[in-house]
Coordinates of C-alpha atoms and ligand atoms in Angstrom, one line a residue:
X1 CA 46.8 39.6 33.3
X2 CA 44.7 38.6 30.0
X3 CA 41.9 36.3 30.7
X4 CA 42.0 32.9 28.4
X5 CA 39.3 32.8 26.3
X6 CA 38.3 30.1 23.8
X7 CA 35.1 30.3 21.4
X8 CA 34.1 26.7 19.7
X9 CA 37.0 25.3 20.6
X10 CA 35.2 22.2 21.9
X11 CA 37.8 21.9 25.0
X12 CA 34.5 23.0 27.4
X13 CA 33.7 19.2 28.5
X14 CA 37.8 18.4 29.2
X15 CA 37.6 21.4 31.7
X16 CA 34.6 20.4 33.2
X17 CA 36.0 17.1 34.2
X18 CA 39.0 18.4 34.8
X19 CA 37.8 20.2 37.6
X20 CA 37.8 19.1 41.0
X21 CA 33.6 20.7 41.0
X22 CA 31.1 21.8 39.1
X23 CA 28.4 24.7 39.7
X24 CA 25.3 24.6 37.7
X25 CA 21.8 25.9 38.2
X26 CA 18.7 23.6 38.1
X27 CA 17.5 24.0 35.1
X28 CA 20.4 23.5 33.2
X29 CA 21.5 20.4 35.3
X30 CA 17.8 19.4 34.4
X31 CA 19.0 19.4 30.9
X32 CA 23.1 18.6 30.7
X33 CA 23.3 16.9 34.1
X34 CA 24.5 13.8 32.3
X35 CA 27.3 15.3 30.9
X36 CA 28.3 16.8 34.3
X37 CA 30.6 15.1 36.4
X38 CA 29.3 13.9 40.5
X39 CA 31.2 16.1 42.5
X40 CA 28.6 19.3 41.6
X41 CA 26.8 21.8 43.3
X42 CA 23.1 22.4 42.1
X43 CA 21.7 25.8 43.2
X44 CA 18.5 27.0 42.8
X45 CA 17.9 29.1 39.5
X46 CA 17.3 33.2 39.0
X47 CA 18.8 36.5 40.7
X48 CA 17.3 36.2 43.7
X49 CA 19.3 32.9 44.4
X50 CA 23.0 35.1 43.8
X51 CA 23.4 35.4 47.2
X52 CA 25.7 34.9 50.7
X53 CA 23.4 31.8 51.4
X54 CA 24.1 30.3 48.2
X55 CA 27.8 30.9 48.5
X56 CA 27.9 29.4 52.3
X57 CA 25.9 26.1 50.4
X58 CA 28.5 25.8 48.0
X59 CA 31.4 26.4 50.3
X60 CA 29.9 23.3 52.6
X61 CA 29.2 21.4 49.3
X62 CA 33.3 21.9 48.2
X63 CA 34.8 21.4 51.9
X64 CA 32.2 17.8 52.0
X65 CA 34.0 16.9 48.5
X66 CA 37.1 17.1 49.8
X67 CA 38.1 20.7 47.8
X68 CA 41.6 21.7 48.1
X69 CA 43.4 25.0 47.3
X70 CA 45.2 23.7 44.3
X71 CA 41.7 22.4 42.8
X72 CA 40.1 24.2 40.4
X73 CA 36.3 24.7 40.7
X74 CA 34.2 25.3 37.1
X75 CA 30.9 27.1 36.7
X76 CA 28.6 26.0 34.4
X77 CA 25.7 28.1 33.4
X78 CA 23.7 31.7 32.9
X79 CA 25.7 35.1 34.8
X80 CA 24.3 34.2 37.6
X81 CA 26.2 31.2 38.0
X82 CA 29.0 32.4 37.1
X83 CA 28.9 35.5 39.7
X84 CA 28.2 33.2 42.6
X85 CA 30.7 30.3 41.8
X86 CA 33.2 32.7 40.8
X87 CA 32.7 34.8 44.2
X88 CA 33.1 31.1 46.1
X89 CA 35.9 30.6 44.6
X90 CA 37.5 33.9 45.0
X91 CA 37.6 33.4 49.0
X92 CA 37.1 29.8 49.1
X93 CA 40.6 28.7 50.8
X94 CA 41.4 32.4 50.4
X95 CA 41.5 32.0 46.5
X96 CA 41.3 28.9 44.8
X97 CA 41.2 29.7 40.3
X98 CA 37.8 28.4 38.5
X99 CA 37.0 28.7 35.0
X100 CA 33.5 29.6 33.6
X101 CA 31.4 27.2 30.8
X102 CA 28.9 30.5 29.8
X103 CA 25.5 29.0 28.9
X104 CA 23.1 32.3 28.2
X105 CA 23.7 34.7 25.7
X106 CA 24.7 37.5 28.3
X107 CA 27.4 35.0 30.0
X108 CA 29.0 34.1 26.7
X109 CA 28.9 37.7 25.5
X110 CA 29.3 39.8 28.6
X111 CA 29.9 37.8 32.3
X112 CA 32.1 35.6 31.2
X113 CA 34.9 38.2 30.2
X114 CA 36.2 41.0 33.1
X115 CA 36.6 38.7 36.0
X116 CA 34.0 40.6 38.1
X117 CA 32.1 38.2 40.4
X118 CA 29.9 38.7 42.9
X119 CA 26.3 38.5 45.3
X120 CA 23.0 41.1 46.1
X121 CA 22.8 42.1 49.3
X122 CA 19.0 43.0 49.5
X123 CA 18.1 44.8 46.7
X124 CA 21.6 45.8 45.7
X125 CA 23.0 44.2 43.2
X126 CA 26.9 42.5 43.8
X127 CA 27.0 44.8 47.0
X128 CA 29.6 42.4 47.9
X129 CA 32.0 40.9 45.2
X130 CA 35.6 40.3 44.0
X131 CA 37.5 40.5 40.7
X132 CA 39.2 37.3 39.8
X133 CA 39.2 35.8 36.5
X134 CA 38.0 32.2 35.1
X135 CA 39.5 31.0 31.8
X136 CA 36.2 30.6 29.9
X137 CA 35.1 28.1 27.4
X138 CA 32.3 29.9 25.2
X139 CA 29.8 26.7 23.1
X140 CA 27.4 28.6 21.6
X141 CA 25.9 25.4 20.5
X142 CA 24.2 25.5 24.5
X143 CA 21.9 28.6 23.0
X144 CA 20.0 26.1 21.4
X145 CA 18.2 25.3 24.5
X146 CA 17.8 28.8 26.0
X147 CA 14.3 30.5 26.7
X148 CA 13.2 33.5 24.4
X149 CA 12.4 35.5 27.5
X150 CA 16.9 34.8 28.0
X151 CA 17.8 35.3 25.0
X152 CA 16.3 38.7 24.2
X153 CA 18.4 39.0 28.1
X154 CA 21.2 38.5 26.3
X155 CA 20.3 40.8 23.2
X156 CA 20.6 43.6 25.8
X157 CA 23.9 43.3 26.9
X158 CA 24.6 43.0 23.2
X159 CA 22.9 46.2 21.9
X160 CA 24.5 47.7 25.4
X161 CA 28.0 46.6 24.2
X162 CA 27.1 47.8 20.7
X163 CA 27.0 51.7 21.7
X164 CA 30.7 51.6 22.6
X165 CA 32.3 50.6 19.2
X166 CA 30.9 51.9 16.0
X167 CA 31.9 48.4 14.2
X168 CA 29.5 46.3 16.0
X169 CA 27.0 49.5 16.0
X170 CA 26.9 49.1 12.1
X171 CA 27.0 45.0 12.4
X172 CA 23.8 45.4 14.6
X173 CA 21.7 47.2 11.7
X174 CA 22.6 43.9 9.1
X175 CA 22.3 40.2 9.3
X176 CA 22.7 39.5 13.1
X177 CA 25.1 36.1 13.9
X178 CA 25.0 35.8 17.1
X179 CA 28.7 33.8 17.0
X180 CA 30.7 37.1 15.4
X181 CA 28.5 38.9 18.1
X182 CA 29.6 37.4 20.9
X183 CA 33.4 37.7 19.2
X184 CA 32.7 41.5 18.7
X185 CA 31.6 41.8 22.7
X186 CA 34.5 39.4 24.0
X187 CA 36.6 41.4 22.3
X188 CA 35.3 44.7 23.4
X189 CA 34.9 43.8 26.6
X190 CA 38.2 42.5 27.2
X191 CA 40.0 45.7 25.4
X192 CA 38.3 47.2 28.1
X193 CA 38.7 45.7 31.2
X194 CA 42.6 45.2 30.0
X195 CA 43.1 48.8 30.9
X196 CA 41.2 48.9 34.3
X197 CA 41.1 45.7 35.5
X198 CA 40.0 46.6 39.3
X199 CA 37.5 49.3 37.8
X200 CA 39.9 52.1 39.2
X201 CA 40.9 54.2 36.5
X202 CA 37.5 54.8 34.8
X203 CA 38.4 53.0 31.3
X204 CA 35.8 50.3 32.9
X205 CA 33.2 52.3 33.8
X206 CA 31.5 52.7 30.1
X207 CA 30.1 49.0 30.5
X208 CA 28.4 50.9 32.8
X209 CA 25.7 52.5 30.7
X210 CA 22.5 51.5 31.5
X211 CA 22.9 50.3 34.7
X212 CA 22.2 53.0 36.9
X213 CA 18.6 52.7 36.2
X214 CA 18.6 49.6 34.9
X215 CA 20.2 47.5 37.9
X216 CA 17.1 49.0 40.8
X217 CA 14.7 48.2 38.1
X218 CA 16.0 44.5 37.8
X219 CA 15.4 44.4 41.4
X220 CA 12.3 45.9 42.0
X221 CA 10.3 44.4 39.0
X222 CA 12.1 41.0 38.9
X223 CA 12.8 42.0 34.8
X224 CA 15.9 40.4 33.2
X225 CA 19.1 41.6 33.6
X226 CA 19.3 42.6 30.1
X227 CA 16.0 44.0 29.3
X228 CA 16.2 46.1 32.2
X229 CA 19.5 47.2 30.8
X230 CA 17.7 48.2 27.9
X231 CA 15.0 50.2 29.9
X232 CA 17.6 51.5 31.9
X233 CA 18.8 53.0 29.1
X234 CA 16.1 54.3 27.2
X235 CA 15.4 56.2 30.6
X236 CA 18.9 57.3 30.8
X237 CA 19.0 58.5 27.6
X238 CA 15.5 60.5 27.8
X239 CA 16.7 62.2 31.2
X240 CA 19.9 63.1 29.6
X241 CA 18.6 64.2 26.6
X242 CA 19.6 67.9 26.6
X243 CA 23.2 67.0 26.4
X244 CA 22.6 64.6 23.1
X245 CA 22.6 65.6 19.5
X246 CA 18.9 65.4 18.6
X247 CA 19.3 63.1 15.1
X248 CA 21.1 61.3 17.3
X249 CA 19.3 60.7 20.5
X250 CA 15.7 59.5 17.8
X251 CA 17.9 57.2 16.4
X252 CA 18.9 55.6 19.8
X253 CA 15.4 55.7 20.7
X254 CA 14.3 53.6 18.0
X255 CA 17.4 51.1 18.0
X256 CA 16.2 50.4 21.6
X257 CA 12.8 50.0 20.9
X258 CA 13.5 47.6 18.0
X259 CA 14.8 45.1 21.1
X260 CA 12.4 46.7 23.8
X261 CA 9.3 45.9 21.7
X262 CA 6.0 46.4 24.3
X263 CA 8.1 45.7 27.7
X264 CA 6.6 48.3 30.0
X265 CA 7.6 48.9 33.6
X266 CA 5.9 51.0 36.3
X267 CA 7.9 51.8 39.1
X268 CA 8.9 54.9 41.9
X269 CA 11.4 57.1 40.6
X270 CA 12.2 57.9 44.6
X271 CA 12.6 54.0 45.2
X272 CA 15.0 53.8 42.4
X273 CA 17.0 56.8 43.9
X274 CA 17.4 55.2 46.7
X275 CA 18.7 51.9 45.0
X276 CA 21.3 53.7 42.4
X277 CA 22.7 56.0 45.4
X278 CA 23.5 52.5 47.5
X279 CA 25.4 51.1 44.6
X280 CA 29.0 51.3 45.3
X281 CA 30.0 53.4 42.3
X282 CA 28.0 56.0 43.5
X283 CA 30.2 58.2 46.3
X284 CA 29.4 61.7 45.8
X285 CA 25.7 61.7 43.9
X286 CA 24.4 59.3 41.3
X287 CA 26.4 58.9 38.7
X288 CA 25.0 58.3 34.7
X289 CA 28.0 56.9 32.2
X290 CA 26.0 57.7 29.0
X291 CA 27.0 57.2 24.8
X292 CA 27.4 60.8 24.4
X293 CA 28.9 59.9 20.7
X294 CA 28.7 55.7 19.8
X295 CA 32.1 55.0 21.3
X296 CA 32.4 58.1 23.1
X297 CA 31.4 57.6 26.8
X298 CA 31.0 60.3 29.6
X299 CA 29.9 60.8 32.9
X300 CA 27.4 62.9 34.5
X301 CA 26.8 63.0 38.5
X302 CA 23.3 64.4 40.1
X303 CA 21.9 65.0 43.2
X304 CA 19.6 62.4 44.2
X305 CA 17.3 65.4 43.9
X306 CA 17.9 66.3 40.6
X307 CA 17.8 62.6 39.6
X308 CA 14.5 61.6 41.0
X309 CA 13.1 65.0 39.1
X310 CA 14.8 64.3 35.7
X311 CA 13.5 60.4 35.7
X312 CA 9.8 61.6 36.7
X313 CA 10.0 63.7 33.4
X314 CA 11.5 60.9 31.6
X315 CA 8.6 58.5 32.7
Ligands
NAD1 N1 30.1 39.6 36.2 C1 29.8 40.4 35.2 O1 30.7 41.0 34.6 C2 28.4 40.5 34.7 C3 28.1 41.1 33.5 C4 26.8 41.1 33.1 C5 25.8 40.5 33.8 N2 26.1 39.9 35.0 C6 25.1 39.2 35.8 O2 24.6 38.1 35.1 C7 23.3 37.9 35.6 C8 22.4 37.7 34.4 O3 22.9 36.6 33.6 P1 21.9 35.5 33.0 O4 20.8 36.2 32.3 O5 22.7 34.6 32.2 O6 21.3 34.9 34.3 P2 21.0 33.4 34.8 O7 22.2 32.7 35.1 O8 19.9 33.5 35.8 O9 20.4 32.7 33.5 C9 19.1 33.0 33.1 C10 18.2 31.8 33.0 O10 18.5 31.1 31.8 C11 18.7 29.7 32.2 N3 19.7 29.2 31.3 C12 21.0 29.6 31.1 N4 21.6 29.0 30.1 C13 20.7 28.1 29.6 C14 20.7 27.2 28.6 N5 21.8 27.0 27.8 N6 19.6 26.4 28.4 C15 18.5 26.6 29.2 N7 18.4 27.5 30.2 C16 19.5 28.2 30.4 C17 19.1 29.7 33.7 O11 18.8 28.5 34.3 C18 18.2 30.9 34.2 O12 17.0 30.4 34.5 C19 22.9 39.0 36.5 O13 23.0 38.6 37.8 C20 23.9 40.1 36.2 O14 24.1 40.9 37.2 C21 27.4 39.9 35.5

């Protein structure tokens, strides 16, 4: 099924009041709460709020408004938001649909798209989760009032996105605009995820690079999702760096630090083992999707052993 997707087409606040309920997160209600209509959920902001609690609050919140299995439920905010309303929604009533008003830069360029929703269980990330797509209504006028630290967030998925398609690898190294960006990654994205919607096949797993470190450093330093993305795969990269074209791999090293700049992380290489072998992609060893080529994507599985050794030399 393709996902609806609209950019600037100024239809977002039609679909907000459309819907039958609204999820937001404090801070933006703190700033577009006006403009959102009364029957709302507010959550409390950041990662560590994307969880079963918050799901339980908003399924009370929806059954108290009177919710019903024909109503449509609309997120509005950061990927956060959107993985936790879209999750409620994906078993609220056993499936009612929601669409998805991206605020951030990684939401409008990344979350939004693919239909993946989901919750941490402890320190792993979406351990529980479902697929099930929101039309989404991408107004990148809301950027204007996102923080630095979430917007060079968002820069990460971009720069992520931008290492598997060798058009928006060159558009990165001009004049950045973050509206053809976002165009370049919805479109990317959704190319993607139209060949393996359930991530089954593999197609889906290349959104997968930088991730496998990048998702227990998220949780263990409490980094955004995208910077650790980008440290994730700086470390990927450096651990995997016998199987890369050397020209190659000094180049990658320096795009990354042009949107790294002096982020430094210390961490155990043995706790992050243990994190990447919970995640559910990982059945037989850890497995590393890395840009062996820009656009060409492969996999490598290790032993936890071997991993923990490779990432201690990488550090
Ligand atoms: N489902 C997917 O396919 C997918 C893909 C990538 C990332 N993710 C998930 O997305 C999450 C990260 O997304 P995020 O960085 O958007 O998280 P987020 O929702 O926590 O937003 C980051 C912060 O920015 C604030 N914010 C958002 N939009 C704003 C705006 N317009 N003005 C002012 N403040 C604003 C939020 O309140 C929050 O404090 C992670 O949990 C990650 O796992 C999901």
């Amino acid at each position: 099924m393709e996902q609806k997707v609209f950019i600037n087409s100024g239809k977002e606040l039609d679909e907000l009041y459309a819907s039958a309920f609204v999820v937001t997160d404090e801070n933006l209600d703190r700033i577009y709460g006006g403009m959102l209509p009364e029957n709302k959920f507010v959550m409390r902001a950041g990662e560590e709020n994307k969880n079963l609690d918050t799901v339980q609050k908003i399924a009370e919140a929806m059954l108290k408004c009177g919710v019903r299995r024909g109503d449509r439920i609309t997120a509005f905010g950061g990927g956060v938001v959107g993985d936790v309303a879209g999750f409620a929604a994906s078993v609220y009533m056993r499936g009612i649909s929601w669409s998805f008003v991206p605020t951030s830069l990684i939401a409008m360029a990344d979350s939004g798209i693919g239909g993946k929703t989901g919750v941490n269980v402890g320190l792993i990330k979406n351990a529980v989760g479902s697929f099930c797509l929101p039309d989404t209504f991408i107004e990148t006028k809301y950027l204007h009032t996102l923080p630095t630290r979430e917007y060079r967030s968002g820069m990460g998925e971009i720069v992520k996105t931008s290492l598997l398609d060798a058009d928006l690898f060159e558009f990165m190294h001009g004049k950045f605009k973050a509206v053809e960006a976002i165009k370049k990654c919805v479109k990317i994205k959704s190319d993607i995820v139209n060949k393996d919607f359930t991530d089954k096949n593999g197609a889906r797993k290349a959104l997968n690079i930088g991730h496998t470190v990048g998702h227990p450093i998220e949780m263990i330093t409490g980094l955004s999702h995208g910077m650790s993305v980008l440290l994730g795969l700086r470390f990927e990269l450096l651990m995997l760096r016998d199987y890369l074209e050397h020209n190659y791999f000094y180049e990658l090293q320096s795009y990354l630090s042009k949107y790294i700049g002096d982020t430094r992380v210390t961490f155990e290489p043995e706790a992050v083992a243990v994190i990447a072998s919970a995640d559910k992609k990982n059945e037989d060893g850890i497995s590393i999707m890395y840009p062996y080529s820009i656009g060409d994507i492969r996999e490598v599985v290790l032993s936890k052993d071997e991993f923990i050794r490779l990432l201690k030399e990488a550090m």
